Short mmCIF file of C-alpha atoms and ligand atoms in Angstrom, two decimals:
data_model
loop_
_atom_site.label_atom_id
_atom_site.label_comp_id
_atom_site.label_asym_id
_atom_site.label_seq_id
_atom_site.Cartn_x
_atom_site.Cartn_y
_atom_site.Cartn_z
CA UNK A 1 210.71 -151.27 -30.01
CA UNK A 2 209.70 -151.72 -33.66
CA UNK A 3 206.06 -152.28 -34.65
CA UNK A 4 204.90 -155.69 -35.86
CA UNK A 5 204.86 -156.23 -39.61
CA UNK A 6 201.88 -154.56 -41.32
CA UNK A 7 200.62 -153.70 -44.80
CA UNK A 8 200.58 -149.97 -45.58
CA UNK A 9 198.20 -148.30 -48.02
CA UNK A 10 197.93 -144.59 -48.84
CA UNK A 11 194.70 -144.17 -50.84
CA UNK A 12 193.98 -141.04 -52.90
CA UNK A 13 190.24 -140.86 -52.20
CA UNK A 14 187.76 -141.48 -49.41
CA UNK A 15 185.99 -144.20 -51.40
CA UNK A 16 189.28 -146.00 -51.95
CA UNK A 17 190.11 -145.71 -48.23
CA UNK A 18 186.73 -147.12 -47.22
CA UNK A 19 187.13 -149.94 -49.76
CA UNK A 20 190.53 -150.84 -48.33
CA UNK A 21 189.10 -150.94 -44.80
CA UNK A 22 186.13 -152.99 -45.99
CA UNK A 23 188.34 -155.60 -47.67
CA UNK A 24 191.12 -155.25 -45.15
CA UNK A 25 190.58 -158.23 -42.92
CA UNK A 26 190.21 -158.43 -39.20
CA UNK A 27 192.45 -155.68 -37.97
CA UNK A 28 192.79 -152.57 -40.10
CA UNK A 29 193.47 -149.09 -38.72
CA UNK A 30 193.10 -145.59 -40.10
CA UNK A 31 196.20 -143.43 -39.77
CA UNK A 32 195.58 -139.66 -39.44
CA UNK A 33 198.19 -137.69 -37.46
CA UNK A 34 199.75 -140.88 -36.10
CA UNK A 35 200.45 -139.22 -32.76
CA UNK A 36 198.56 -141.86 -30.78
CA UNK A 37 198.54 -144.83 -33.16
CA UNK A 38 202.27 -144.89 -33.95
CA UNK A 39 203.41 -144.85 -30.29
CA UNK A 40 200.92 -147.65 -29.55
CA UNK A 41 202.27 -149.68 -32.48
CA UNK A 42 205.88 -149.13 -31.40
CA UNK A 43 204.99 -150.39 -27.93
CA UNK A 44 203.05 -153.25 -29.59
CA UNK A 45 199.91 -152.34 -27.68
CA UNK A 46 198.40 -152.19 -31.18
CA UNK A 47 199.50 -154.52 -33.97
CA UNK A 48 197.20 -153.89 -36.95
CA UNK A 49 197.57 -156.01 -40.11
CA UNK A 50 196.72 -153.06 -42.34
CA UNK A 51 197.28 -149.31 -42.02
CA UNK A 52 195.12 -147.07 -44.20
CA UNK A 53 196.87 -143.69 -44.23
CA UNK A 54 194.30 -141.01 -45.11
CA UNK A 55 196.82 -138.16 -45.41
CA UNK A 56 196.68 -138.24 -49.24
CA UNK A 57 192.89 -137.98 -49.32
CA UNK A 58 192.10 -134.45 -50.55
CA UNK A 59 189.58 -132.13 -48.94
CA UNK A 60 189.74 -133.28 -45.33
CA UNK A 61 192.02 -130.60 -43.87
CA UNK A 62 189.41 -127.89 -43.36
CA UNK A 63 187.69 -126.19 -40.49
CA UNK A 64 184.95 -123.79 -41.45
CA UNK A 65 181.64 -122.31 -40.36
CA UNK A 66 178.45 -122.77 -42.36
CA UNK A 67 176.16 -119.78 -42.92
CA UNK A 68 174.11 -120.74 -39.84
CA UNK A 69 177.23 -120.92 -37.63
CA UNK A 70 177.66 -124.72 -37.62
CA UNK A 71 181.39 -125.44 -37.26
CA UNK A 72 182.89 -128.33 -39.24
CA UNK A 73 186.34 -129.74 -38.53
CA UNK A 74 187.66 -132.17 -41.15
CA UNK A 75 189.52 -135.38 -40.36
CA UNK A 76 192.88 -133.90 -41.40
CA UNK A 77 192.55 -130.57 -39.60
CA UNK A 78 195.56 -130.51 -37.23
CA UNK A 79 195.59 -129.30 -33.65
CA UNK A 80 197.97 -126.54 -34.81
CA UNK A 81 195.47 -125.32 -37.44
CA UNK A 82 192.95 -124.87 -34.64
CA UNK A 83 195.50 -123.23 -32.36
CA UNK A 84 196.15 -120.58 -35.03
CA UNK A 85 192.54 -120.23 -36.13
CA UNK A 86 191.07 -116.72 -36.23
CA UNK A 87 187.65 -118.32 -36.67
CA UNK A 88 187.94 -120.13 -33.34
CA UNK A 89 189.32 -117.09 -31.56
CA UNK A 90 186.35 -115.00 -32.67
CA UNK A 91 183.54 -117.50 -32.25
CA UNK A 92 184.53 -120.61 -30.23
CA UNK A 93 186.07 -119.62 -26.88
CA UNK A 94 186.12 -123.13 -25.41
CA UNK A 95 187.90 -124.60 -28.45
CA UNK A 96 190.27 -121.62 -28.71
CA UNK A 97 191.23 -122.15 -25.07
CA UNK A 98 191.90 -125.88 -25.51
CA UNK A 99 193.89 -125.88 -28.76
CA UNK A 100 197.14 -124.42 -27.36
CA UNK A 101 197.25 -126.82 -24.39
CA UNK A 102 197.05 -130.08 -26.37
CA UNK A 103 200.41 -131.83 -26.00
CA UNK A 104 203.40 -129.92 -27.45
CA UNK A 105 204.05 -128.12 -30.76
CA UNK A 106 205.42 -131.23 -32.51
CA UNK A 107 202.34 -133.30 -31.67
CA UNK A 108 200.05 -130.37 -32.50
CA UNK A 109 201.60 -130.06 -35.98
CA UNK A 110 200.50 -133.59 -36.94
CA UNK A 111 197.72 -134.70 -34.58
CA UNK A 112 194.08 -134.10 -35.46
CA UNK A 113 190.96 -133.26 -33.48
CA UNK A 114 188.99 -136.02 -35.19
CA UNK A 115 191.78 -138.55 -34.52
CA UNK A 116 191.74 -137.52 -30.88
CA UNK A 117 187.99 -138.16 -30.66
CA UNK A 118 188.40 -141.55 -32.38
CA UNK A 119 191.25 -142.50 -30.06
CA UNK A 120 188.87 -141.97 -27.09
CA UNK A 121 191.57 -141.53 -24.49
CA UNK A 122 189.94 -140.54 -21.15
CA UNK A 123 192.76 -137.98 -20.91
CA UNK A 124 192.14 -136.55 -24.39
CA UNK A 125 191.31 -132.86 -24.19
CA UNK A 126 189.16 -132.49 -27.32
CA UNK A 127 186.51 -134.99 -26.25
CA UNK A 128 185.54 -132.84 -23.24
CA UNK A 129 185.47 -129.71 -25.35
CA UNK A 130 183.31 -131.27 -28.07
CA UNK A 131 181.04 -132.84 -25.43
CA UNK A 132 180.55 -129.51 -23.62
CA UNK A 133 179.61 -127.95 -26.98
CA UNK A 134 177.11 -130.74 -27.81
CA UNK A 135 179.06 -131.79 -30.90
CA UNK A 136 178.93 -134.89 -33.07
CA UNK A 137 180.99 -137.00 -35.47
CA UNK A 138 180.10 -137.65 -39.10
CA UNK A 139 181.21 -141.12 -40.22
CA UNK A 140 181.34 -142.55 -43.73
CA UNK A 141 181.33 -146.22 -44.61
CA UNK A 142 180.26 -148.45 -47.50
CA UNK A 143 176.62 -147.84 -46.53
CA UNK A 144 176.88 -144.03 -46.60
CA UNK A 145 177.12 -141.31 -43.95
CA UNK A 146 175.80 -141.18 -40.42
CA UNK A 147 176.01 -138.59 -37.66
CA UNK A 148 176.82 -139.74 -34.13
CA UNK A 149 176.50 -137.41 -31.11
CA UNK A 150 179.79 -137.37 -29.21
CA UNK A 151 178.00 -138.60 -26.08
CA UNK A 152 177.17 -141.82 -27.96
CA UNK A 153 180.41 -142.06 -29.90
CA UNK A 154 182.74 -143.19 -27.15
CA UNK A 155 181.82 -146.49 -25.54
CA UNK A 156 184.72 -146.73 -23.09
CA UNK A 157 188.43 -146.09 -22.76
CA UNK A 158 189.97 -146.23 -26.28
CA UNK A 159 186.72 -147.51 -27.79
CA UNK A 160 184.23 -145.93 -30.16
CA UNK A 161 181.18 -147.04 -32.12
CA UNK A 162 182.74 -146.85 -35.60
CA UNK A 163 182.43 -149.98 -37.70
CA UNK A 164 185.79 -151.39 -38.86
CA UNK A 165 185.15 -150.03 -42.38
CA UNK A 166 183.98 -146.58 -41.33
CA UNK A 167 186.03 -143.38 -41.36
CA UNK A 168 185.20 -140.35 -39.23
CA UNK A 169 185.20 -137.58 -41.83
CA UNK A 170 184.42 -134.56 -39.66
CA UNK A 171 183.45 -133.29 -36.23
CA UNK A 172 180.47 -130.93 -36.12
CA UNK A 173 179.74 -128.25 -33.53
CA UNK A 174 176.16 -126.96 -33.65
CA UNK A 175 175.51 -123.23 -34.01
CA UNK A 176 175.03 -121.16 -30.87
CA UNK A 177 171.56 -119.80 -30.22
CA UNK A 178 173.03 -116.91 -28.22
CA UNK A 179 176.49 -115.48 -27.55
CA UNK A 180 179.17 -118.04 -26.71
CA UNK A 181 181.33 -117.89 -23.60
CA UNK A 182 183.44 -120.43 -21.76
CA UNK A 183 186.92 -121.89 -21.58
CA UNK A 184 189.12 -124.89 -20.96
CA UNK A 185 191.51 -125.28 -18.06
CA UNK A 186 194.00 -128.09 -17.69
CA UNK A 187 196.24 -129.18 -14.85
CA UNK A 188 199.35 -130.99 -16.09
CA UNK A 189 202.52 -132.12 -14.37
CA UNK A 190 204.67 -130.37 -16.95
CA UNK A 191 204.02 -128.52 -20.19
CA UNK A 192 203.04 -130.93 -22.95
CA UNK A 193 201.74 -133.61 -20.63
CA UNK A 194 198.30 -135.19 -20.63
CA UNK A 195 195.73 -133.71 -18.26
CA UNK A 196 195.74 -134.63 -14.60
CA UNK A 197 192.44 -132.76 -14.60
CA UNK A 198 190.78 -130.87 -17.44
CA UNK A 199 187.53 -128.91 -17.41
CA UNK A 200 185.63 -127.66 -20.46
CA UNK A 201 182.81 -125.16 -20.05
CA UNK A 202 180.67 -123.96 -22.97
CA UNK A 203 177.94 -121.40 -22.41
CA UNK A 204 175.45 -119.63 -24.61
CA UNK A 205 174.03 -116.42 -23.24
CA UNK A 206 171.31 -113.95 -24.13
CA UNK A 207 171.92 -110.71 -22.32
CA UNK A 208 172.90 -111.81 -18.83
CA UNK A 209 170.92 -115.04 -18.99
CA UNK A 210 172.60 -118.36 -19.67
CA UNK A 211 170.45 -120.12 -22.27
CA UNK A 212 172.59 -123.27 -22.73
CA UNK A 213 175.48 -124.76 -20.78
CA UNK A 214 177.77 -127.74 -21.21
CA UNK A 215 180.45 -128.88 -18.77
CA UNK A 216 182.68 -131.90 -19.39
CA UNK A 217 185.66 -133.31 -17.52
CA UNK A 218 188.96 -134.77 -18.75
CA UNK A 219 191.12 -137.32 -16.93
CA UNK A 220 188.93 -137.85 -13.88
CA UNK A 221 187.15 -141.07 -14.89
CA UNK A 222 187.24 -144.08 -17.21
CA UNK A 223 186.08 -141.85 -20.04
CA UNK A 224 185.16 -138.22 -20.64
CA UNK A 225 182.48 -137.19 -18.15
CA UNK A 226 179.51 -134.95 -18.99
CA UNK A 227 178.68 -133.01 -15.82
CA UNK A 228 175.02 -132.58 -16.73
CA UNK A 229 173.70 -131.45 -13.32
CA UNK A 230 176.46 -128.86 -13.10
CA UNK A 231 175.53 -127.47 -16.51
CA UNK A 232 171.81 -127.48 -15.69
CA UNK A 233 172.49 -125.39 -12.57
CA UNK A 234 173.63 -122.53 -14.80
CA UNK A 235 170.74 -122.36 -17.26
CA UNK A 236 167.89 -119.89 -16.95
CA UNK A 237 169.57 -117.01 -15.13
CA UNK A 238 172.71 -114.90 -14.81
CA UNK A 239 176.10 -116.19 -13.64
CA UNK A 240 175.68 -115.35 -9.96
CA UNK A 241 178.12 -116.52 -7.29
CA UNK A 242 175.45 -118.94 -6.00
CA UNK A 243 174.92 -120.56 -9.38
CA UNK A 244 178.64 -120.78 -10.01
CA UNK A 245 179.19 -122.39 -6.60
CA UNK A 246 176.41 -124.90 -7.23
CA UNK A 247 177.77 -125.81 -10.66
CA UNK A 248 181.28 -126.23 -9.24
CA UNK A 249 179.99 -128.55 -6.50
CA UNK A 250 177.93 -130.63 -8.95
CA UNK A 251 180.91 -130.94 -11.30
CA UNK A 252 183.17 -132.09 -8.45
CA UNK A 253 180.52 -134.68 -7.52
CA UNK A 254 180.35 -135.93 -11.12
CA UNK A 255 184.11 -136.53 -11.25
CA UNK A 256 185.27 -140.10 -10.59
CA UNK A 257 189.00 -139.55 -10.01
CA UNK A 258 191.42 -142.17 -8.78
CA UNK A 259 194.41 -141.59 -6.57
CA UNK A 260 197.63 -142.14 -8.55
CA UNK A 261 201.10 -140.69 -9.05
CA UNK A 262 199.52 -137.48 -10.39
CA UNK A 263 197.60 -136.73 -7.19
CA UNK A 264 194.97 -137.95 -4.77
CA UNK A 265 191.35 -138.35 -5.78
CA UNK A 266 190.46 -135.63 -3.28
CA UNK A 267 192.95 -133.20 -4.84
CA UNK A 268 191.66 -133.87 -8.36
CA UNK A 269 188.07 -133.33 -7.26
CA UNK A 270 189.15 -130.07 -5.65
CA UNK A 271 190.77 -129.02 -8.94
CA UNK A 272 187.54 -129.72 -10.84
CA UNK A 273 185.67 -127.45 -8.43
CA UNK A 274 188.37 -124.77 -8.73
CA UNK A 275 188.49 -124.86 -12.53
CA UNK A 276 184.71 -124.63 -12.94
CA UNK A 277 184.64 -121.65 -10.57
CA UNK A 278 187.56 -120.02 -12.35
CA UNK A 279 186.22 -120.41 -15.90
CA UNK A 280 182.76 -119.20 -14.94
CA UNK A 281 184.18 -116.29 -12.96
CA UNK A 282 185.98 -115.10 -16.08
CA UNK A 283 183.35 -116.04 -18.63
CA UNK A 284 182.73 -113.14 -20.95
CA UNK A 285 181.07 -113.72 -24.29
CA UNK A 286 183.62 -114.98 -26.90
CA UNK A 287 186.64 -114.32 -24.68
CA UNK A 288 188.34 -117.66 -23.96
CA UNK A 289 189.50 -118.45 -20.44
CA UNK A 290 192.73 -120.34 -21.07
CA UNK A 291 195.56 -121.34 -18.81
CA UNK A 292 198.00 -124.16 -18.25
CA UNK A 293 198.57 -124.99 -14.61
CA UNK A 294 201.63 -127.12 -13.90
C1 FAD B 301 203.91 -136.91 -26.50
C2 FAD B 301 202.41 -136.85 -26.72
C3 FAD B 301 201.67 -136.02 -25.89
C4 FAD B 301 200.28 -135.93 -26.07
N1 FAD B 301 199.57 -135.11 -25.25
C5 FAD B 301 198.23 -134.96 -25.44
C6 FAD B 301 197.48 -134.07 -24.65
O1 FAD B 301 198.00 -133.35 -23.79
N2 FAD B 301 196.14 -133.99 -24.88
C7 FAD B 301 195.53 -134.73 -25.84
O2 FAD B 301 194.33 -134.62 -26.00
N3 FAD B 301 196.23 -135.57 -26.63
C8 FAD B 301 197.55 -135.70 -26.46
N4 FAD B 301 198.26 -136.55 -27.27
C9 FAD B 301 197.55 -137.32 -28.32
C10 FAD B 301 197.43 -136.46 -29.60
O3 FAD B 301 196.50 -135.42 -29.34
C11 FAD B 301 196.94 -137.24 -30.83
O4 FAD B 301 197.15 -136.39 -31.92
C12 FAD B 301 195.49 -137.63 -30.86
O5 FAD B 301 195.13 -138.35 -29.72
C13 FAD B 301 195.18 -138.57 -32.04
O6 FAD B 301 195.10 -137.86 -33.25
P1 FAD B 301 195.91 -138.37 -34.50
O7 FAD B 301 195.40 -137.61 -35.66
O8 FAD B 301 197.35 -138.27 -34.20
O9 FAD B 301 195.39 -139.88 -34.63
P2 FAD B 301 196.16 -141.23 -34.96
O10 FAD B 301 197.28 -141.46 -34.03
O11 FAD B 301 196.47 -141.30 -36.42
O12 FAD B 301 194.98 -142.27 -34.65
C14 FAD B 301 194.53 -142.49 -33.34
C15 FAD B 301 193.39 -143.52 -33.37
O13 FAD B 301 192.23 -142.97 -33.97
C16 FAD B 301 191.92 -143.68 -35.18
N5 FAD B 301 191.57 -142.66 -36.17
C17 FAD B 301 192.24 -141.49 -36.41
N6 FAD B 301 191.59 -140.76 -37.32
C18 FAD B 301 190.51 -141.49 -37.68
C19 FAD B 301 189.45 -141.25 -38.59
N7 FAD B 301 189.37 -140.12 -39.30
N8 FAD B 301 188.48 -142.19 -38.70
C20 FAD B 301 188.55 -143.33 -37.98
N9 FAD B 301 189.52 -143.61 -37.09
C21 FAD B 301 190.49 -142.69 -36.95
C22 FAD B 301 193.16 -144.46 -35.55
O14 FAD B 301 192.86 -145.63 -36.29
C23 FAD B 301 193.73 -144.77 -34.17
O15 FAD B 301 193.05 -145.87 -33.61
C24 FAD B 301 199.64 -136.68 -27.11
C25 FAD B 301 200.42 -137.49 -27.95
C26 FAD B 301 201.79 -137.58 -27.76
C27 FAD B 301 202.60 -138.45 -28.67
#
């Protein structure tokens, strides 16, 4: 199917893009990688009046670490940039594990991490990863910049808190206080598919002690789920079998899966438990646990 008729603008600066959104009427949409928006438009699930394509806006295609270790991922940084990133491989095991299992190479060449967060698909992989890492989104609008923790950013399936004239300019991952460990595991029906179940685990350790933990779940609820009790079970001591078992049980309890053509709710809950156990069993500082299970 063809999309409905729309006006297309390709501004050359962020200010111009924000101005176009501000003056753009009731239904304007930002276009980044187009890997979610364009399919929705072709199916006419989305019929915006105005498309503001930000691909000509300079200076948004970065990912970099500040001196204190804060990681910044710009709005035009593609999944593929993150998949190939030496920076992620050396310092962000959970992100390094997730990047290669997002969709397929064609989608990864165009799609963006920030676009994925904005799209707020409960089956989006990046939202769990960024949530486990305690990340946030920086938005810019006519009134200036604001920073929104990822836990507050998504309000429901395919909904976020951005105003119609705001653009998400970057995602921010705070610096680790200790050594990072963790991973991302994803069950998919075939390579390139969305997650039937995804689990992101992000740890910070000092010696053998876990000093911070984040666990978040993909595809097993109406939106990304933060498994807070599971993460709390890991903090304050070493990764013993008891703690790992407790965290896996809490994470399975936090999941809210539904039975569908991808599997029963019971099976999906079991996979959450299995993935948490598996990631934590392999967790070594800065070595990503990564795997596609089909
Ligand atoms: C075949 C296929 C398989 C896929 N499989 C997976 C998968 O396994 N895992 C996964 O996580 N994703 C998957 N995706 C989705 C893909 O990751 C998209 O790239 C991502 O969801 C959206 O990023 P984008 O840059 O393409 O955003 P776009 O499609 O350009 O935009 C998506 C939405 O976010 C808004 N938006 C985008 N950027 C901004 C911004 N900077 N500020 C404000 N609003 C913004 C848009 O207005 C739109 O509403 C798949 C897509 C396809 C087509």
